[in-house]
CSV table of C-alpha atoms and ligand atoms in Angstrom, one decimal:
chain,number,residue,atom,x,y,z
A,1,UNK,CA,-15.2,-7.4,-1.5
A,2,UNK,CA,-17.1,-4.5,-0.2
A,3,UNK,CA,-17.0,-1.4,-2.4
A,4,UNK,CA,-17.6,2.1,-1.1
A,5,UNK,CA,-17.7,5.1,-3.4
A,6,UNK,CA,-17.3,8.7,-2.3
A,7,UNK,CA,-17.9,12.0,-4.2
A,8,UNK,CA,-14.3,13.1,-4.1
A,9,UNK,CA,-10.8,11.8,-3.6
A,10,UNK,CA,-10.6,13.7,-0.4
A,11,UNK,CA,-13.7,12.0,1.0
A,12,UNK,CA,-12.3,8.6,-0.1
A,13,UNK,CA,-9.1,9.3,1.7
A,14,UNK,CA,-11.0,10.4,4.8
A,15,UNK,CA,-12.9,7.1,4.8
A,16,UNK,CA,-9.6,5.1,4.5
A,17,UNK,CA,-8.2,7.2,7.4
A,18,UNK,CA,-11.3,6.6,9.4
A,19,UNK,CA,-11.1,2.8,8.9
A,20,UNK,CA,-7.4,2.9,10.0
A,21,UNK,CA,-8.3,5.0,13.0
A,22,UNK,CA,-11.1,2.7,14.0
A,23,UNK,CA,-8.8,-0.2,13.7
A,24,UNK,CA,-6.2,1.4,16.0
A,25,UNK,CA,-8.8,2.4,18.5
A,26,UNK,CA,-10.2,-1.2,18.7
A,27,UNK,CA,-6.7,-2.7,18.7
A,28,UNK,CA,-4.0,-0.3,19.9
A,29,UNK,CA,-1.3,-2.9,19.1
A,30,UNK,CA,-2.5,-3.2,15.5
A,31,UNK,CA,0.1,-4.3,12.9
A,32,UNK,CA,-0.4,-2.1,9.9
A,33,UNK,CA,0.7,-2.6,6.3
A,34,UNK,CA,1.2,0.7,4.5
A,35,UNK,CA,1.4,1.4,0.8
A,36,UNK,CA,3.2,4.4,-0.7
A,37,UNK,CA,2.6,6.5,-3.8
A,38,UNK,CA,0.4,9.5,-4.6
A,39,UNK,CA,-2.9,8.0,-3.6
A,40,UNK,CA,-2.3,7.1,0.1
A,41,UNK,CA,-0.4,10.4,0.8
A,42,UNK,CA,-3.8,12.0,1.4
A,43,UNK,CA,-4.7,9.2,3.9
A,44,UNK,CA,-1.5,9.8,5.9
A,45,UNK,CA,-2.2,13.5,6.0
A,46,UNK,CA,-5.6,12.8,7.5
A,47,UNK,CA,-4.1,10.4,10.0
A,48,UNK,CA,-1.6,13.0,11.1
A,49,UNK,CA,-4.5,15.4,11.6
A,50,UNK,CA,-6.4,12.9,13.6
A,51,UNK,CA,-3.3,12.4,15.7
A,52,UNK,CA,-2.8,16.1,16.3
A,53,UNK,CA,-6.4,17.1,16.8
A,54,UNK,CA,-8.2,13.9,17.9
A,55,UNK,CA,-5.5,12.2,19.9
A,56,UNK,CA,-5.3,9.2,17.6
A,57,UNK,CA,-2.3,7.2,18.9
A,58,UNK,CA,0.1,4.9,17.1
A,59,UNK,CA,2.2,4.3,20.2
A,60,UNK,CA,1.4,0.6,20.5
A,61,UNK,CA,1.2,0.0,16.7
A,62,UNK,CA,3.7,-1.7,14.4
A,63,UNK,CA,3.9,-0.8,10.8
A,64,UNK,CA,5.3,-2.5,7.7
A,65,UNK,CA,5.8,-0.7,4.4
A,66,UNK,CA,4.5,-2.8,1.5
A,67,UNK,CA,7.6,-2.3,-0.7
A,68,UNK,CA,11.0,-0.6,-1.3
A,69,UNK,CA,13.1,0.1,-4.3
A,70,UNK,CA,16.3,-2.0,-4.6
A,71,UNK,CA,19.3,0.3,-4.5
A,72,UNK,CA,17.8,3.3,-2.6
A,73,UNK,CA,18.8,4.0,1.0
A,74,UNK,CA,16.3,5.5,3.5
A,75,UNK,CA,18.1,8.8,3.2
A,76,UNK,CA,17.1,9.0,-0.5
A,77,UNK,CA,14.1,11.2,-0.8
A,78,UNK,CA,12.6,8.8,-3.4
A,79,UNK,CA,12.8,5.8,-1.2
A,80,UNK,CA,9.7,4.5,0.4
A,81,UNK,CA,11.4,4.5,3.8
A,82,UNK,CA,11.8,8.2,3.4
A,83,UNK,CA,8.2,8.6,2.1
A,84,UNK,CA,6.7,6.8,5.1
A,85,UNK,CA,8.9,8.7,7.5
A,86,UNK,CA,8.0,12.1,5.9
A,87,UNK,CA,4.3,11.4,5.4
A,88,UNK,CA,3.5,9.7,8.6
A,89,UNK,CA,6.1,8.5,11.1
A,90,UNK,CA,7.7,11.8,11.9
A,91,UNK,CA,4.4,13.4,12.7
A,92,UNK,CA,2.8,10.7,14.9
A,93,UNK,CA,3.8,8.9,18.1
A,94,UNK,CA,4.7,5.5,16.5
A,95,UNK,CA,7.7,3.8,18.1
A,96,UNK,CA,10.2,4.0,15.3
A,97,UNK,CA,11.7,0.7,16.3
A,98,UNK,CA,8.4,-0.8,15.4
A,99,UNK,CA,8.2,0.8,11.9
A,100,UNK,CA,9.7,-1.3,9.2
A,101,UNK,CA,10.5,-1.1,5.5
A,102,UNK,CA,12.5,-3.6,3.5
A,103,UNK,CA,16.2,-2.6,3.3
A,104,UNK,CA,16.7,-1.6,-0.3
A,105,UNK,CA,20.5,-1.5,0.2
A,106,UNK,CA,20.8,-5.1,1.5
A,107,UNK,CA,23.7,-6.9,-0.2
A,108,UNK,CA,21.4,-9.8,-0.9
A,109,UNK,CA,18.0,-8.5,-1.7
A,110,UNK,CA,16.5,-12.0,-1.9
A,111,UNK,CA,17.6,-12.8,1.6
A,112,UNK,CA,16.3,-9.4,2.8
A,113,UNK,CA,12.9,-10.2,1.3
A,114,UNK,CA,12.8,-13.5,3.2
A,115,UNK,CA,13.9,-11.8,6.4
A,116,UNK,CA,11.1,-9.2,6.0
A,117,UNK,CA,8.5,-12.0,5.5
A,118,UNK,CA,9.8,-13.7,8.7
A,119,UNK,CA,9.6,-10.4,10.6
A,120,UNK,CA,6.0,-9.8,9.6
A,121,UNK,CA,5.2,-13.3,10.8
A,122,UNK,CA,7.1,-12.8,14.0
A,123,UNK,CA,5.0,-9.7,14.7
A,124,UNK,CA,1.8,-11.7,14.3
A,125,UNK,CA,1.1,-10.9,10.7
A,126,UNK,CA,-0.5,-7.8,9.2
A,127,UNK,CA,-3.8,-6.8,10.9
A,128,UNK,CA,-4.8,-4.0,8.6
A,129,UNK,CA,-3.3,-3.3,5.2
A,130,UNK,CA,-3.7,-0.2,3.1
A,131,UNK,CA,-3.1,-0.7,-0.6
A,132,UNK,CA,-3.2,1.3,-3.8
A,133,UNK,CA,-3.6,-0.1,-7.3
A,134,UNK,CA,-1.3,0.5,-10.3
A,135,UNK,CA,-2.3,1.3,-13.8
A,136,UNK,CA,-1.7,-2.3,-14.7
A,137,UNK,CA,-3.6,-3.6,-11.7
A,138,UNK,CA,-0.5,-4.2,-9.6
A,139,UNK,CA,-0.6,-4.3,-5.8
A,140,UNK,CA,2.6,-3.5,-4.1
A,141,UNK,CA,5.1,-4.2,-6.9
A,142,UNK,CA,3.3,-7.5,-7.8
A,143,UNK,CA,3.2,-6.9,-11.6
A,144,UNK,CA,1.1,-8.9,-14.0
A,145,UNK,CA,1.2,-11.9,-14.2
A,146,UNK,CA,0.8,-12.1,-10.5
A,147,UNK,CA,1.6,-15.1,-8.4
A,148,UNK,CA,-1.3,-15.3,-5.9
A,149,UNK,CA,0.8,-17.4,-3.5
A,150,UNK,CA,4.0,-15.3,-3.5
A,151,UNK,CA,5.5,-14.1,-0.4
A,152,UNK,CA,7.9,-11.1,0.0
A,153,UNK,CA,10.3,-11.2,-2.9
A,154,UNK,CA,12.4,-9.2,-5.3
A,155,UNK,CA,10.2,-8.0,-8.2
A,156,UNK,CA,11.1,-6.5,-11.5
A,157,UNK,CA,9.1,-3.3,-12.3
A,158,UNK,CA,6.8,-3.3,-15.3
A,159,UNK,CA,7.5,-0.7,-17.9
A,160,UNK,CA,4.2,1.0,-17.2
A,161,UNK,CA,5.1,1.2,-13.5
A,162,UNK,CA,8.5,2.7,-14.2
A,163,UNK,CA,6.8,5.2,-16.5
A,164,UNK,CA,4.3,6.1,-13.8
A,165,UNK,CA,7.2,6.8,-11.4
A,166,UNK,CA,9.2,8.9,-13.9
A,167,UNK,CA,8.0,12.1,-12.3
A,168,UNK,CA,9.9,11.3,-9.1
A,169,UNK,CA,13.1,10.3,-10.8
A,170,UNK,CA,13.4,12.8,-13.6
A,171,UNK,CA,13.5,10.1,-16.3
A,172,UNK,CA,12.3,6.5,-16.9
A,173,UNK,CA,15.8,5.1,-17.1
A,174,UNK,CA,16.5,6.5,-13.6
A,175,UNK,CA,13.7,4.5,-12.0
A,176,UNK,CA,15.1,1.5,-10.2
A,177,UNK,CA,14.5,-1.8,-12.1
A,178,UNK,CA,13.7,-3.8,-9.0
A,179,UNK,CA,11.9,-3.6,-5.7
A,180,UNK,CA,11.4,-5.8,-2.7
A,181,UNK,CA,7.7,-6.2,-2.3
A,182,UNK,CA,5.2,-8.1,-0.1
A,183,UNK,CA,3.9,-10.9,-2.3
A,184,UNK,CA,0.3,-11.4,-3.1
A,185,UNK,CA,0.2,-14.3,-0.6
A,186,UNK,CA,1.6,-12.0,2.0
A,187,UNK,CA,-1.0,-9.4,1.2
A,188,UNK,CA,-3.9,-12.0,1.3
A,189,UNK,CA,-2.7,-13.1,4.7
A,190,UNK,CA,-3.6,-9.7,6.2
A,191,UNK,CA,-6.7,-9.9,8.3
A,192,UNK,CA,-8.2,-6.8,6.8
A,193,UNK,CA,-7.4,-5.0,3.5
A,194,UNK,CA,-8.3,-1.6,2.3
A,195,UNK,CA,-7.8,-0.9,-1.4
A,196,UNK,CA,-7.9,2.8,-2.2
A,197,UNK,CA,-8.1,4.1,-5.7
A,198,UNK,CA,-8.9,7.7,-6.8
A,199,UNK,CA,-8.9,9.5,-10.1
A,200,UNK,CA,-10.0,8.6,-13.6
A,201,UNK,CA,-6.7,6.9,-14.5
A,202,UNK,CA,-7.7,4.1,-12.1
A,203,UNK,CA,-11.1,3.5,-13.5
A,204,UNK,CA,-9.9,0.8,-15.9
A,205,UNK,CA,-7.7,-1.1,-13.4
A,206,UNK,CA,-10.5,-0.9,-10.8
A,207,UNK,CA,-13.0,-2.3,-13.3
A,208,UNK,CA,-10.6,-5.1,-14.1
A,209,UNK,CA,-10.0,-5.8,-10.5
A,210,UNK,CA,-13.6,-5.9,-9.4
A,211,UNK,CA,-15.6,-7.0,-12.4
A,212,UNK,CA,-13.5,-9.0,-14.8
A,213,UNK,CA,-12.6,-12.7,-14.0
A,214,UNK,CA,-10.1,-13.1,-11.1
A,215,UNK,CA,-6.8,-13.6,-13.0
A,216,UNK,CA,-3.0,-13.2,-12.6
A,217,UNK,CA,-3.4,-10.7,-15.4
A,218,UNK,CA,-4.8,-8.3,-12.7
A,219,UNK,CA,-3.0,-8.9,-9.4
A,220,UNK,CA,-5.5,-6.7,-7.6
A,221,UNK,CA,-8.3,-9.1,-8.6
A,222,UNK,CA,-6.8,-11.6,-6.0
A,223,UNK,CA,-8.3,-9.4,-3.3
A,224,UNK,CA,-11.8,-10.6,-4.2
A,225,UNK,CA,-10.9,-13.9,-2.6
A,226,UNK,CA,-10.2,-12.2,0.7
A,227,UNK,CA,-12.9,-12.4,3.3
A,228,UNK,CA,-12.5,-8.9,4.8
A,229,UNK,CA,-11.4,-6.5,2.0
A,230,UNK,CA,-12.9,-3.2,1.3
A,231,UNK,CA,-12.4,-1.1,-1.8
A,232,UNK,CA,-12.7,2.7,-1.2
A,233,UNK,CA,-13.1,4.7,-4.4
A,234,UNK,CA,-13.9,8.2,-5.5
A,235,UNK,CA,-16.5,8.6,-8.3
A,236,UNK,CA,-13.8,9.0,-11.0
A,237,UNK,CA,-12.1,5.6,-10.1
A,238,UNK,CA,-15.6,4.0,-9.8
A,239,UNK,CA,-16.8,5.4,-13.1
A,240,UNK,CA,-16.3,2.2,-15.2
A,241,UNK,CA,-18.1,0.0,-12.7
A,242,UNK,CA,-21.6,1.0,-13.9
A,243,UNK,CA,-23.2,0.1,-10.6
A,244,UNK,CA,-22.2,-3.5,-10.6
A,245,UNK,CA,-19.4,-5.4,-8.8
A,246,UNK,CA,-18.7,-9.1,-8.6
A,247,UNK,CA,-17.4,-11.2,-5.8
B,1,LIG,P1,-0.2,5.8,-7.0
B,1,LIG,O1,0.4,4.3,-7.0
B,1,LIG,O2,-1.0,5.9,-5.8
B,1,LIG,O3,1.0,6.7,-7.0
B,1,LIG,O4,-1.0,6.0,-8.2
B,1,LIG,C1,-0.5,3.3,-6.8
B,1,LIG,C2,0.3,2.0,-7.0
B,1,LIG,O5,1.1,1.9,-7.9
B,1,LIG,O6,0.1,1.1,-6.2
């Protein structure tokens, strides 16, 4: 896994946006996988700027959100469908019929997960996937212990993840218990992966993912087995690496 460290969170987000822009320029019909959360919001802001000022086009692209809460409709401001719409899709020229998020309101969430996995395959698989990392090393909502072969499925959120999302829900008990998430196997099938982490709170999980033995205890460590993955960090998130990375 290649690791790139930047002086600030802004510079790290700029690099992630640049990698996505280069991918779209090289392959206008690129299939993107897109994470949600606080970290990638800065990347989407920069992609919108590149679209407005630099003519970056998403017109031929397809996009798949990495995950969605079970029980939230796209109209709910806290849903990831709403997030991706507000942070990116509304502001660029992507064909909305090619922008997908799992349906959190599906009557059968397990069947919806399988449908989503089939849809990704039908679109040719993910070409470029942007991921964040959770405080417990999760990617998507693949909480420890992670199953490295899992495909899109219904996951139960870890307590630490629910706590991390309390700010959006006004209380831990209000955070949905489950999400539909791409599995680690789905993620590893992406042709290129960008893992973006910024801020001191991510220093521990980043260290675990990059330096400690590859283990289900840290789902993000699975990315080290991927042939084309790049970890983009700011100095704070890189601060526990001490100049060394494995794999
Ligand atoms: P965050 O989430 O960017 O909001 O910290 C990261 C994640 O949980 O994947």
